[in-house]
mmCIF file of C-alpha atoms in Angstrom:
data_model
loop_
_atom_site.group_PDB
_atom_site.id
_atom_site.type_symbol
_atom_site.label_atom_id
_atom_site.label_comp_id
_atom_site.label_asym_id
_atom_site.label_seq_id
_atom_site.Cartn_x
_atom_site.Cartn_y
_atom_site.Cartn_z
ATOM 1 C CA UNK A 1 -24.672 -3.627 4.572
ATOM 2 C CA UNK A 2 -26.043 -4.461 0.864
ATOM 3 C CA UNK A 3 -22.620 -5.016 -0.344
ATOM 4 C CA UNK A 4 -21.688 -7.203 2.543
ATOM 5 C CA UNK A 5 -24.976 -8.968 1.795
ATOM 6 C CA UNK A 6 -23.936 -9.531 -1.796
ATOM 7 C CA UNK A 7 -20.605 -10.705 -0.982
ATOM 8 C CA UNK A 8 -22.348 -13.376 1.505
ATOM 9 C CA UNK A 9 -24.696 -14.611 -1.287
ATOM 10 C CA UNK A 10 -22.249 -14.978 -4.148
ATOM 11 C CA UNK A 11 -19.002 -15.307 -1.984
ATOM 12 C CA UNK A 12 -17.178 -13.416 -4.841
ATOM 13 C CA UNK A 13 -17.716 -9.802 -5.433
ATOM 14 C CA UNK A 14 -16.297 -6.955 -8.099
ATOM 15 C CA UNK A 15 -16.289 -3.333 -6.554
ATOM 16 C CA UNK A 16 -16.035 -1.035 -9.550
ATOM 17 C CA UNK A 17 -15.729 2.577 -9.893
ATOM 18 C CA UNK A 18 -13.577 5.331 -10.967
ATOM 19 C CA UNK A 19 -9.990 6.147 -9.437
ATOM 20 C CA UNK A 20 -9.794 7.383 -6.250
ATOM 21 C CA UNK A 21 -13.460 6.492 -5.028
ATOM 22 C CA UNK A 22 -11.895 4.137 -2.090
ATOM 23 C CA UNK A 23 -12.339 0.827 -3.744
ATOM 24 C CA UNK A 24 -9.310 -0.655 -1.830
ATOM 25 C CA UNK A 25 -10.338 1.119 1.336
ATOM 26 C CA UNK A 26 -13.947 -0.187 1.189
ATOM 27 C CA UNK A 27 -12.497 -3.961 0.049
ATOM 28 C CA UNK A 28 -10.233 -4.241 3.294
ATOM 29 C CA UNK A 29 -13.194 -2.943 5.400
ATOM 30 C CA UNK A 30 -15.600 -5.594 3.859
ATOM 31 C CA UNK A 31 -13.066 -8.363 4.799
ATOM 32 C CA UNK A 32 -12.677 -7.329 8.206
ATOM 33 C CA UNK A 33 -16.391 -7.014 8.806
ATOM 34 C CA UNK A 34 -17.085 -10.270 7.392
ATOM 35 C CA UNK A 35 -14.146 -11.849 9.528
ATOM 36 C CA UNK A 36 -15.463 -9.704 12.469
ATOM 37 C CA UNK A 37 -11.975 -8.628 13.028
ATOM 38 C CA UNK A 38 -8.852 -7.002 11.573
ATOM 39 C CA UNK A 39 -6.551 -9.673 10.463
ATOM 40 C CA UNK A 40 -4.219 -8.880 7.243
ATOM 41 C CA UNK A 41 -3.019 -12.545 7.415
ATOM 42 C CA UNK A 42 -6.651 -13.707 6.520
ATOM 43 C CA UNK A 43 -7.069 -10.712 3.970
ATOM 44 C CA UNK A 44 -4.318 -10.618 1.696
ATOM 45 C CA UNK A 45 -4.257 -8.617 -1.529
ATOM 46 C CA UNK A 46 -2.560 -9.105 -5.055
ATOM 47 C CA UNK A 47 -2.705 -7.165 -8.116
ATOM 48 C CA UNK A 48 -3.515 -8.681 -11.716
ATOM 49 C CA UNK A 49 -1.425 -7.540 -14.687
ATOM 50 C CA UNK A 50 -1.193 -8.427 -18.324
ATOM 51 C CA UNK A 51 1.692 -10.974 -17.389
ATOM 52 C CA UNK A 52 0.056 -12.614 -14.307
ATOM 53 C CA UNK A 53 -0.730 -16.440 -14.995
ATOM 54 C CA UNK A 54 -2.100 -19.576 -13.865
ATOM 55 C CA UNK A 55 1.296 -20.514 -12.455
ATOM 56 C CA UNK A 56 1.674 -17.624 -10.295
ATOM 57 C CA UNK A 57 -1.914 -17.824 -8.985
ATOM 58 C CA UNK A 58 -2.576 -21.584 -8.884
ATOM 59 C CA UNK A 59 0.391 -23.776 -9.420
ATOM 60 C CA UNK A 60 3.109 -24.166 -12.016
ATOM 61 C CA UNK A 61 6.586 -25.271 -12.708
ATOM 62 C CA UNK A 62 9.301 -22.728 -11.739
ATOM 63 C CA UNK A 63 13.298 -22.924 -12.086
ATOM 64 C CA UNK A 64 14.731 -24.296 -9.197
ATOM 65 C CA UNK A 65 18.624 -23.918 -10.024
ATOM 66 C CA UNK A 66 18.887 -27.426 -11.201
ATOM 67 C CA UNK A 67 15.872 -27.641 -13.207
ATOM 68 C CA UNK A 68 12.277 -27.068 -12.488
ATOM 69 C CA UNK A 69 9.930 -27.513 -9.284
ATOM 70 C CA UNK A 70 6.419 -27.760 -9.182
ATOM 71 C CA UNK A 71 5.438 -24.649 -6.841
ATOM 72 C CA UNK A 72 2.128 -23.465 -5.716
ATOM 73 C CA UNK A 73 0.829 -20.129 -6.231
ATOM 74 C CA UNK A 74 -0.583 -17.689 -3.952
ATOM 75 C CA UNK A 75 -4.181 -18.608 -4.288
ATOM 76 C CA UNK A 76 -3.299 -22.068 -4.067
ATOM 77 C CA UNK A 77 -1.547 -21.535 -0.429
ATOM 78 C CA UNK A 78 -4.107 -19.394 0.578
ATOM 79 C CA UNK A 79 -6.970 -21.931 -0.094
ATOM 80 C CA UNK A 80 -4.825 -24.470 1.978
ATOM 81 C CA UNK A 81 -4.647 -21.982 5.075
ATOM 82 C CA UNK A 82 -8.247 -21.623 4.795
ATOM 83 C CA UNK A 83 -8.917 -25.242 4.956
ATOM 84 C CA UNK A 84 -6.723 -25.570 8.231
ATOM 85 C CA UNK A 85 -9.143 -23.163 9.804
ATOM 86 C CA UNK A 86 -12.546 -23.883 8.763
ATOM 87 C CA UNK A 87 -14.217 -21.806 11.706
ATOM 88 C CA UNK A 88 -12.340 -18.787 10.418
ATOM 89 C CA UNK A 89 -13.205 -16.626 7.487
ATOM 90 C CA UNK A 90 -10.682 -15.831 4.671
ATOM 91 C CA UNK A 91 -11.071 -13.096 2.069
ATOM 92 C CA UNK A 92 -8.568 -12.875 -0.862
ATOM 93 C CA UNK A 93 -8.498 -9.271 -2.549
ATOM 94 C CA UNK A 94 -7.570 -8.972 -6.049
ATOM 95 C CA UNK A 95 -6.809 -5.666 -7.393
ATOM 96 C CA UNK A 96 -7.108 -4.684 -10.886
ATOM 97 C CA UNK A 97 -8.857 -8.259 -11.370
ATOM 98 C CA UNK A 98 -9.838 -6.983 -15.161
ATOM 99 C CA UNK A 99 -6.196 -6.536 -15.992
ATOM 100 C CA UNK A 100 -5.192 -10.312 -15.978
ATOM 101 C CA UNK A 101 -6.226 -12.702 -18.614
ATOM 102 C CA UNK A 102 -8.908 -14.017 -16.381
ATOM 103 C CA UNK A 103 -9.660 -17.594 -18.244
ATOM 104 C CA UNK A 104 -5.913 -18.217 -18.207
ATOM 105 C CA UNK A 105 -5.139 -17.229 -14.580
ATOM 106 C CA UNK A 106 -8.375 -18.855 -13.003
ATOM 107 C CA UNK A 107 -8.178 -22.130 -15.285
ATOM 108 C CA UNK A 108 -10.378 -24.862 -13.993
ATOM 109 C CA UNK A 109 -11.052 -22.681 -10.881
ATOM 110 C CA UNK A 110 -13.622 -21.053 -12.808
ATOM 111 C CA UNK A 111 -15.924 -23.878 -11.657
ATOM 112 C CA UNK A 112 -14.824 -23.905 -8.148
ATOM 113 C CA UNK A 113 -15.392 -20.313 -7.580
ATOM 114 C CA UNK A 114 -18.838 -20.728 -7.800
ATOM 115 C CA UNK A 115 -20.701 -20.303 -4.327
ATOM 116 C CA UNK A 116 -22.495 -23.555 -4.680
ATOM 117 C CA UNK A 117 -19.330 -25.431 -5.828
ATOM 118 C CA UNK A 118 -16.945 -24.841 -2.687
ATOM 119 C CA UNK A 119 -16.080 -27.813 -0.662
ATOM 120 C CA UNK A 120 -14.348 -31.410 -0.895
ATOM 121 C CA UNK A 121 -17.251 -32.668 -2.735
ATOM 122 C CA UNK A 122 -16.421 -30.525 -5.787
ATOM 123 C CA UNK A 123 -12.516 -31.362 -5.607
ATOM 124 C CA UNK A 124 -11.135 -31.511 -9.202
ATOM 125 C CA UNK A 125 -7.355 -32.352 -10.236
ATOM 126 C CA UNK A 126 -5.268 -29.494 -11.139
ATOM 127 C CA UNK A 127 -3.428 -29.000 -14.598
ATOM 128 C CA UNK A 128 0.015 -29.670 -13.255
ATOM 129 C CA UNK A 129 -0.898 -32.174 -10.255
ATOM 130 C CA UNK A 130 -0.183 -35.855 -10.781
ATOM 131 C CA UNK A 131 -2.566 -38.614 -9.720
ATOM 132 C CA UNK A 132 -0.753 -39.325 -6.400
ATOM 133 C CA UNK A 133 -1.861 -35.753 -5.133
ATOM 134 C CA UNK A 134 -5.157 -34.869 -3.671
ATOM 135 C CA UNK A 135 -7.615 -33.146 -5.652
ATOM 136 C CA UNK A 136 -8.106 -29.396 -5.133
ATOM 137 C CA UNK A 137 -11.062 -27.465 -3.892
ATOM 138 C CA UNK A 138 -12.045 -24.155 -2.706
ATOM 139 C CA UNK A 139 -12.913 -23.868 0.935
ATOM 140 C CA UNK A 140 -16.543 -22.778 2.027
ATOM 141 C CA UNK A 141 -14.914 -20.183 4.425
ATOM 142 C CA UNK A 142 -13.244 -18.215 1.603
ATOM 143 C CA UNK A 143 -14.508 -15.074 -0.096
ATOM 144 C CA UNK A 144 -13.224 -13.258 -3.100
ATOM 145 C CA UNK A 145 -13.245 -9.282 -3.556
ATOM 146 C CA UNK A 146 -12.219 -8.007 -6.968
ATOM 147 C CA UNK A 147 -11.211 -4.540 -7.491
ATOM 148 C CA UNK A 148 -11.885 -2.885 -11.121
ATOM 149 C CA UNK A 149 -11.222 0.647 -12.347
ATOM 150 C CA UNK A 150 -14.302 1.617 -14.549
ATOM 151 C CA UNK A 151 -11.857 4.312 -16.337
ATOM 152 C CA UNK A 152 -9.921 1.379 -18.001
ATOM 153 C CA UNK A 153 -10.834 0.198 -21.167
ATOM 154 C CA UNK A 154 -10.057 -3.257 -20.539
ATOM 155 C CA UNK A 155 -13.525 -3.714 -18.721
ATOM 156 C CA UNK A 156 -15.181 -4.604 -21.779
ATOM 157 C CA UNK A 157 -12.943 -7.648 -22.015
ATOM 158 C CA UNK A 158 -13.993 -8.970 -18.801
ATOM 159 C CA UNK A 159 -14.818 -12.745 -19.268
ATOM 160 C CA UNK A 160 -18.483 -13.320 -18.983
ATOM 161 C CA UNK A 161 -17.915 -16.392 -17.235
ATOM 162 C CA UNK A 162 -16.593 -14.451 -14.514
ATOM 163 C CA UNK A 163 -19.331 -11.913 -14.863
ATOM 164 C CA UNK A 164 -21.553 -14.722 -13.911
ATOM 165 C CA UNK A 165 -19.601 -15.815 -10.849
ATOM 166 C CA UNK A 166 -19.324 -12.576 -9.231
ATOM 167 C CA UNK A 167 -21.726 -9.813 -7.789
ATOM 168 C CA UNK A 168 -20.817 -6.418 -8.812
ATOM 169 C CA UNK A 169 -21.090 -3.332 -6.807
ATOM 170 C CA UNK A 170 -20.784 0.223 -8.275
ATOM 171 C CA UNK A 171 -18.617 2.757 -6.104
ATOM 172 C CA UNK A 172 -19.333 6.417 -6.925
ATOM 173 C CA UNK A 173 -17.723 9.638 -5.635
ATOM 174 C CA UNK A 174 -19.401 11.183 -2.959
ATOM 175 C CA UNK A 175 -18.920 14.809 -3.949
ATOM 176 C CA UNK A 176 -22.794 15.820 -3.557
ATOM 177 C CA UNK A 177 -22.757 14.304 -0.088
ATOM 178 C CA UNK A 178 -23.405 16.574 3.205
ATOM 179 C CA UNK A 179 -20.310 14.540 4.550
ATOM 180 C CA UNK A 180 -18.091 15.651 1.807
ATOM 181 C CA UNK A 181 -18.948 19.169 1.888
ATOM 182 C CA UNK A 182 -18.267 19.302 5.869
ATOM 183 C CA UNK A 183 -15.137 17.635 5.281
ATOM 184 C CA UNK A 184 -14.015 20.195 2.989
ATOM 185 C CA UNK A 185 -15.149 23.018 5.126
ATOM 186 C CA UNK A 186 -13.528 21.493 8.026
ATOM 187 C CA UNK A 187 -10.392 21.060 5.915
ATOM 188 C CA UNK A 188 -10.491 24.839 4.981
ATOM 189 C CA UNK A 189 -11.401 24.239 1.312
#
């Protein structure tokens, strides 16, 4: 409930913890709890890596066979989908969020991911869009959940601008809980 309240307040949250603590499992359950139903189409997951770029996430030119063509990225398309369904709730999950060059991947969206800068009144032109295209904004019904492995040294490299825009929730192993002890006894361990 506390993590869900953080997500609702900031619209962006990072679940951080050691490997195997259940970050992916909890991210999916948080998304479904916020959506009030299980719908994988409205809660996709991608994974950042060192080569992941703005052109993959937002928009960029890609080879088309006869040259280059402007192509929308996965987050751009997801935002457009959420805009078409303002009554629905949409949650975008980013695994290994700290693995990408966040300033490069998010670009001008660093402004738009702030919870108070959602909606058409905050629309801005994108890097590759021309003046004839409508400006871009992130709809108010869209939430971001990032997953971050605390055993990873690249944690220190997380952009402070991103730290300000996301709430952080620490997930810890439950080895000392009665539930884990009972699970191990039931499993014969």
